[in-house]
mmCIF file of C-alpha atoms and ligand atoms in Angstrom:
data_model
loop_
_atom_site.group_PDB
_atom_site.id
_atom_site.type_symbol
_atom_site.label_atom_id
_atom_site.label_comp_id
_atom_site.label_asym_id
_atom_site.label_seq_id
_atom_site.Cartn_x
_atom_site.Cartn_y
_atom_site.Cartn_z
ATOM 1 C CA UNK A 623 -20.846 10.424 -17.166
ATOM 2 C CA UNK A 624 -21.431 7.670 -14.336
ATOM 3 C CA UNK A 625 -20.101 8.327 -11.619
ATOM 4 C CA UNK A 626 -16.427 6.176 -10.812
ATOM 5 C CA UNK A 627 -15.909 4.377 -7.706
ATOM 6 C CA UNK A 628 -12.666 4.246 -6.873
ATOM 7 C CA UNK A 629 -12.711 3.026 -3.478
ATOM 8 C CA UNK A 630 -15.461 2.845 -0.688
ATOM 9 C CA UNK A 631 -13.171 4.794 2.073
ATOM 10 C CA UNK A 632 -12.213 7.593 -0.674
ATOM 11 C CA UNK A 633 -15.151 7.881 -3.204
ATOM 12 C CA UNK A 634 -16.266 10.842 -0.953
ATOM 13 C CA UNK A 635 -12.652 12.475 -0.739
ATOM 14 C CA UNK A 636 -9.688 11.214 0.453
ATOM 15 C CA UNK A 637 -10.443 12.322 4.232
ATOM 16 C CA UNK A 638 -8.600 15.005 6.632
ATOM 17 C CA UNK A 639 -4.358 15.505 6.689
ATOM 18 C CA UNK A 640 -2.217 13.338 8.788
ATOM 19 C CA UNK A 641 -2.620 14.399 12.630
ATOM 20 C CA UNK A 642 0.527 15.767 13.556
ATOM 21 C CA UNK A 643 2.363 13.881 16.396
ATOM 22 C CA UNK A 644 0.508 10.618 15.483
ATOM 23 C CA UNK A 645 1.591 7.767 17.571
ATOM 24 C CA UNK A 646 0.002 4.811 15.361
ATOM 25 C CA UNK A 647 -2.296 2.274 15.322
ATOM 26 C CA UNK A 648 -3.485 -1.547 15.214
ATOM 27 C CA UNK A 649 -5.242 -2.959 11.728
ATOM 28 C CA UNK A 650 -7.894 -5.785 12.317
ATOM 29 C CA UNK A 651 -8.862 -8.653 9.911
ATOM 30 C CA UNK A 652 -12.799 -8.378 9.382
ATOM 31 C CA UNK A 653 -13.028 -11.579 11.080
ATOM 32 C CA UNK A 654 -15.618 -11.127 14.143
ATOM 33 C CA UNK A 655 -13.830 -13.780 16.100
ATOM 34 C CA UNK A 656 -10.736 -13.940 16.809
ATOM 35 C CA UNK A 657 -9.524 -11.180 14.534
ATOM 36 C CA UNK A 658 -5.660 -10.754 13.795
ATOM 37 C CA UNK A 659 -4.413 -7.443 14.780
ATOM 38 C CA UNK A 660 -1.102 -6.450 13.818
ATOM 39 C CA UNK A 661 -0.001 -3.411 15.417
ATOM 40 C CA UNK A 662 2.393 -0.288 13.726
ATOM 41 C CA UNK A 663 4.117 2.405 15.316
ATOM 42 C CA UNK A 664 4.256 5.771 13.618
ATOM 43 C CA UNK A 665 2.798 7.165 10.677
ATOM 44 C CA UNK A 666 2.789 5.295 7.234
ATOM 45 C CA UNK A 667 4.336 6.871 4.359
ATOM 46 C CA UNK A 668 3.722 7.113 0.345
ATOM 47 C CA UNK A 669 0.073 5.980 1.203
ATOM 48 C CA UNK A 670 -1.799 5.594 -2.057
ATOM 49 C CA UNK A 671 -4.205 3.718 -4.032
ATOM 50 C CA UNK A 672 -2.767 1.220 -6.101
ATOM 51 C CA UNK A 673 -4.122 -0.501 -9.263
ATOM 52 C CA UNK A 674 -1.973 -3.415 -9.479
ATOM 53 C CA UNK A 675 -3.382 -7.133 -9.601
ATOM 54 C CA UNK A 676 -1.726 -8.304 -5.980
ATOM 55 C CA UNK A 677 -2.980 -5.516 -3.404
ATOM 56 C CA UNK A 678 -5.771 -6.331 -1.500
ATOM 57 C CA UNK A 679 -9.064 -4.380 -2.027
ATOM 58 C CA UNK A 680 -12.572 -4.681 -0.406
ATOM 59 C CA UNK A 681 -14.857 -6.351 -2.504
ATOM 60 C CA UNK A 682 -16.000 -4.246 -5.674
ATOM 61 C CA UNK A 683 -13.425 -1.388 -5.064
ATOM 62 C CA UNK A 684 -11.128 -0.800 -8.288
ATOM 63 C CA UNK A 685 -8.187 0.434 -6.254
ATOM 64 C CA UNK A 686 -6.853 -0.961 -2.736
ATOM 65 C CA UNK A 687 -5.291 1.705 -0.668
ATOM 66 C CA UNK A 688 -1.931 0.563 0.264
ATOM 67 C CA UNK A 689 1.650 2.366 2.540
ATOM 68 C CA UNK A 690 4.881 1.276 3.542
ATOM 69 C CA UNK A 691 5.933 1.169 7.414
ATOM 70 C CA UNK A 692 9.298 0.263 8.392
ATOM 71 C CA UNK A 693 9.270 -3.384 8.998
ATOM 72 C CA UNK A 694 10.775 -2.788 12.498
ATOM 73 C CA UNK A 695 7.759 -0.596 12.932
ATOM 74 C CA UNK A 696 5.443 -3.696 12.439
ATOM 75 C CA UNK A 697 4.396 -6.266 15.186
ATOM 76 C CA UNK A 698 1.334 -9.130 14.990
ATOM 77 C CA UNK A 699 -0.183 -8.840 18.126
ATOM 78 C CA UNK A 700 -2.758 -11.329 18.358
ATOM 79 C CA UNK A 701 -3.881 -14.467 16.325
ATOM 80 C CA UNK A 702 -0.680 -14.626 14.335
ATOM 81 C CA UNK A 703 -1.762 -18.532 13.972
ATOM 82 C CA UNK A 704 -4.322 -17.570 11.072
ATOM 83 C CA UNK A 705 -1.778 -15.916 8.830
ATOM 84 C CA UNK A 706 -0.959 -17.186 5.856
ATOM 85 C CA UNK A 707 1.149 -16.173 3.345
ATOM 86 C CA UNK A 708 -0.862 -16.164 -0.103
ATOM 87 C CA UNK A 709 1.673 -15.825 -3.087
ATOM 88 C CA UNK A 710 5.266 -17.779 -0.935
ATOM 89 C CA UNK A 711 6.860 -16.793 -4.675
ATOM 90 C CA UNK A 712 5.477 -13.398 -4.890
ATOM 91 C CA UNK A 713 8.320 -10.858 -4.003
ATOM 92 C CA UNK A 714 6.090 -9.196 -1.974
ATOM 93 C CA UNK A 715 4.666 -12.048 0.513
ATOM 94 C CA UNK A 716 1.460 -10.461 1.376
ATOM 95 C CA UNK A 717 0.837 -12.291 4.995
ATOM 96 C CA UNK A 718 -3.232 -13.124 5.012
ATOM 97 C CA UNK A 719 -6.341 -13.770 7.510
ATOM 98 C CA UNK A 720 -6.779 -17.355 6.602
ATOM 99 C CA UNK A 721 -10.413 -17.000 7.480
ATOM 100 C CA UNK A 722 -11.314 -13.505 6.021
ATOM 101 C CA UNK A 723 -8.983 -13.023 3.441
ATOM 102 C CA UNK A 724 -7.764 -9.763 4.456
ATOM 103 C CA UNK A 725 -4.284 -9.188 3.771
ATOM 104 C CA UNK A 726 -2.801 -7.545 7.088
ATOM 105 C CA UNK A 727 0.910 -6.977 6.058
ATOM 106 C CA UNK A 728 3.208 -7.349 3.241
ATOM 107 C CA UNK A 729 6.702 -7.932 3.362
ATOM 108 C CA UNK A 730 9.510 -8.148 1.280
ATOM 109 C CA UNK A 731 12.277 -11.159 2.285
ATOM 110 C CA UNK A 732 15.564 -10.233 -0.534
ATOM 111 C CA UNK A 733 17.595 -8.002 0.927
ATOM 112 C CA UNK A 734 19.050 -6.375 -2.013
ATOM 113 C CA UNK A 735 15.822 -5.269 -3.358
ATOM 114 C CA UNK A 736 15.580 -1.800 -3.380
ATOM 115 C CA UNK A 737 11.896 -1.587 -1.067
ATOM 116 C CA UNK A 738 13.771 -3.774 2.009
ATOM 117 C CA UNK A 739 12.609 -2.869 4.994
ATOM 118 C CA UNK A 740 9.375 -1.489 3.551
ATOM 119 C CA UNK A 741 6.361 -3.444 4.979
ATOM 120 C CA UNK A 742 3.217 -3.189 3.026
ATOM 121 C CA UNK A 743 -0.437 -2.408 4.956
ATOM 122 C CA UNK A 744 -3.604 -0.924 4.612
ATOM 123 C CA UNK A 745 -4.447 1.363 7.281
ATOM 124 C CA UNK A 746 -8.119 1.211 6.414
ATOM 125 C CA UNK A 747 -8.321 -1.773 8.750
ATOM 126 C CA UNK A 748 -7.276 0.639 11.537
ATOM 127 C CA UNK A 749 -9.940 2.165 13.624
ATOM 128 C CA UNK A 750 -7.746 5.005 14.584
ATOM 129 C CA UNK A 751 -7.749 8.061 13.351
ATOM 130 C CA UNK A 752 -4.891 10.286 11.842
ATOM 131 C CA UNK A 753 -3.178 8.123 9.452
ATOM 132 C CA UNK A 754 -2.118 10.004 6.628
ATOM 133 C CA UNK A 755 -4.657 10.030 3.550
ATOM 134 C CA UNK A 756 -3.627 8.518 0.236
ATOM 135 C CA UNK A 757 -1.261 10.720 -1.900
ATOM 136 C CA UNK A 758 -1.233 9.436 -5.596
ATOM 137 C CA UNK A 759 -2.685 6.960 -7.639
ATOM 138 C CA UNK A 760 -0.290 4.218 -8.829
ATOM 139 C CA UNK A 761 0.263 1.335 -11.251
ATOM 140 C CA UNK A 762 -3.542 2.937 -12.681
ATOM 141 C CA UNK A 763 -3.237 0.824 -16.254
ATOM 142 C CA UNK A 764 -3.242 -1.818 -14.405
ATOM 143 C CA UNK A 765 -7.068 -1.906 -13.176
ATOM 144 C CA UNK A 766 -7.515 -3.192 -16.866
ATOM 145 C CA UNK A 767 -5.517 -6.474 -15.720
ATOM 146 C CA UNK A 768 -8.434 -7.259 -13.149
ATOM 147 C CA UNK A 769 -11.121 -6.300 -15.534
ATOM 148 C CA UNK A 770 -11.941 -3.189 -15.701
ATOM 149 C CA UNK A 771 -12.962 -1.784 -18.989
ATOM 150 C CA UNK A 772 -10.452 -0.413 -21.289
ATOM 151 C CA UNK A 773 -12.816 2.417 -22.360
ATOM 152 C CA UNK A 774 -13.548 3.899 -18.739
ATOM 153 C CA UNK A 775 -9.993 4.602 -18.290
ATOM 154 C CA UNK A 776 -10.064 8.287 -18.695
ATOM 155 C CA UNK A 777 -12.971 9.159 -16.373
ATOM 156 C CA UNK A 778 -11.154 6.585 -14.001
ATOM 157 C CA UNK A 779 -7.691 8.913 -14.180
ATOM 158 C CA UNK A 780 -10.249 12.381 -14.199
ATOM 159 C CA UNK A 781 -11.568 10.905 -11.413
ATOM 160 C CA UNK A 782 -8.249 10.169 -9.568
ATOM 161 C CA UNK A 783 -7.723 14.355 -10.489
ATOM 162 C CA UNK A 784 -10.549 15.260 -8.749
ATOM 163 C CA UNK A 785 -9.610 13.420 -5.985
ATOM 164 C CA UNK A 786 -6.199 14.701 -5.123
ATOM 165 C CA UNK A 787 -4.513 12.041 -6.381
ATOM 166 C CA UNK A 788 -2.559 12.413 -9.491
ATOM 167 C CA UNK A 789 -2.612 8.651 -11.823
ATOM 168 C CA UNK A 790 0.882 7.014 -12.460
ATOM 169 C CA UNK A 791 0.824 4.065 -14.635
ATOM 170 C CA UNK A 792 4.287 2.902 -12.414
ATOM 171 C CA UNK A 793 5.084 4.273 -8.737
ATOM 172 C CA UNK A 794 5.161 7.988 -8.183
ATOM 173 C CA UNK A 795 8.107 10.131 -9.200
ATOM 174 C CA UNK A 796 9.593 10.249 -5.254
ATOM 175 C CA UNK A 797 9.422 6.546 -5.690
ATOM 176 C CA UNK A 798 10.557 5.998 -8.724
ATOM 177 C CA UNK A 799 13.707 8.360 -7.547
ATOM 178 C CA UNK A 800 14.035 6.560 -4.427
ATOM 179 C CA UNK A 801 14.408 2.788 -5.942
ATOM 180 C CA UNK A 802 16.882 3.948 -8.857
ATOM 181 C CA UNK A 803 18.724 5.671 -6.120
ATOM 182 C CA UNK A 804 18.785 2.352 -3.952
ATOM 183 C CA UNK A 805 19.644 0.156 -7.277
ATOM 184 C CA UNK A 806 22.214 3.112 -8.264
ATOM 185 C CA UNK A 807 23.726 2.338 -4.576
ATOM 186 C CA UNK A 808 23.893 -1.135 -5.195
ATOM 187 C CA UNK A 809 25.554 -1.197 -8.322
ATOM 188 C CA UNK A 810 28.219 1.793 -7.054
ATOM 189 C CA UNK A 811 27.106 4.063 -10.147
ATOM 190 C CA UNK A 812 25.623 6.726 -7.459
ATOM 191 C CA UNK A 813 27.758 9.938 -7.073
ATOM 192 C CA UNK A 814 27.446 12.421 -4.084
ATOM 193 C CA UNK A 815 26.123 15.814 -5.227
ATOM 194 C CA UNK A 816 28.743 18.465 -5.734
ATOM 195 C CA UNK A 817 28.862 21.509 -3.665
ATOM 196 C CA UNK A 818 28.296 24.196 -6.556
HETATM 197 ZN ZN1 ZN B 1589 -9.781 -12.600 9.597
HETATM 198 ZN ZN1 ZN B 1590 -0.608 -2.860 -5.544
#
């Protein structure tokens, strides 16, 4: 069986834990002037790689590696001028280097939908270490979408196994929970657990 490349920063494991205590970080566009460099405070959470058709992904890579911040975590700190926003009707708006193409944040504007306040990066453009390594693979079927071949799919998901990363054809289960809880909020059907 050939050998699956799933992305160039995890094809040889998905890398050490999250460093305790980590402060954060700044991503870079690959620009090598002027580079945008958006800056995030904390640790990201749910990181993962994600097969859907919008993320951004280095060239060749089947997956891009995408986590959520809080959007009051997230601040552009330098050439905010070449940003541009690539899909305005997309309801993620995935904020762009004009120049490289890298997509440096993505954020969603309705604030009823259940991922508000969620900003989207990749903390592969950071060069510091002790993000957290991706957890799960997600929205996997969808690789097919951007041409990948039906066929491959199992050694892609055996491959996603082996790496730690178990394949979801949606969002992981703690995600999945998490937006029915926020849409169960909105629409007043959540109850309170019940002290037994
Ligand atoms: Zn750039
Ligand atoms: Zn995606």
């Amino acid at each position: 069986m050939a050998k699956v490349s799933i992305h160039p920063a995890i094809d040889n494991g998905v890398g050490p834990a999250a460093a305790a205590n980590f402060t954060g970080g700044t991503l870079q566009c690959k620009c090598t002037d002027r580079k945008v460099a958006v800056s995030i405070k904390g640790q990201s959470n749910y990181n993962h790689a994600c097969g859907c058709t919008k993320c951004w992904k280095p060239a060749g890579a089947l997956f891009s590696i995408v986590a959520a911040v809080s959007r009051d975590n997230l601040a552009v700190t330098a050439n905010q001028d070449k940003l541009k926003v690539v899909d305005p009707n997309a309801v993620i708006k995935r904020y762009a280097c004009a120049a490289c193409g890298v997509h440096m944040y993505g954020r969603i504007d309705n604030t009823g939908h259940p991922l508000y306040g969620f900003d989207f990066v990749h903390t592969e453009l950071s060069p510091d270490k002790g993000w957290e390594p991706p957890g799960f693979a997600a929205f996997v079927s969808s690789i097919i979408e951007s041409g990948a071949d039906p066929a491959n799919m199992g050694a892609v998901r055996a491959r996603l196994e082996q790496l730690g990363l178990e394949p979801y054809d949606c969002l992981s289960p703690p995600l999945m929970d998490f937006i029915a809880t926020q849409l169960a909020k909105a629409s007043g059907k959540k109850r309170n657990a019940v002290p037994a």
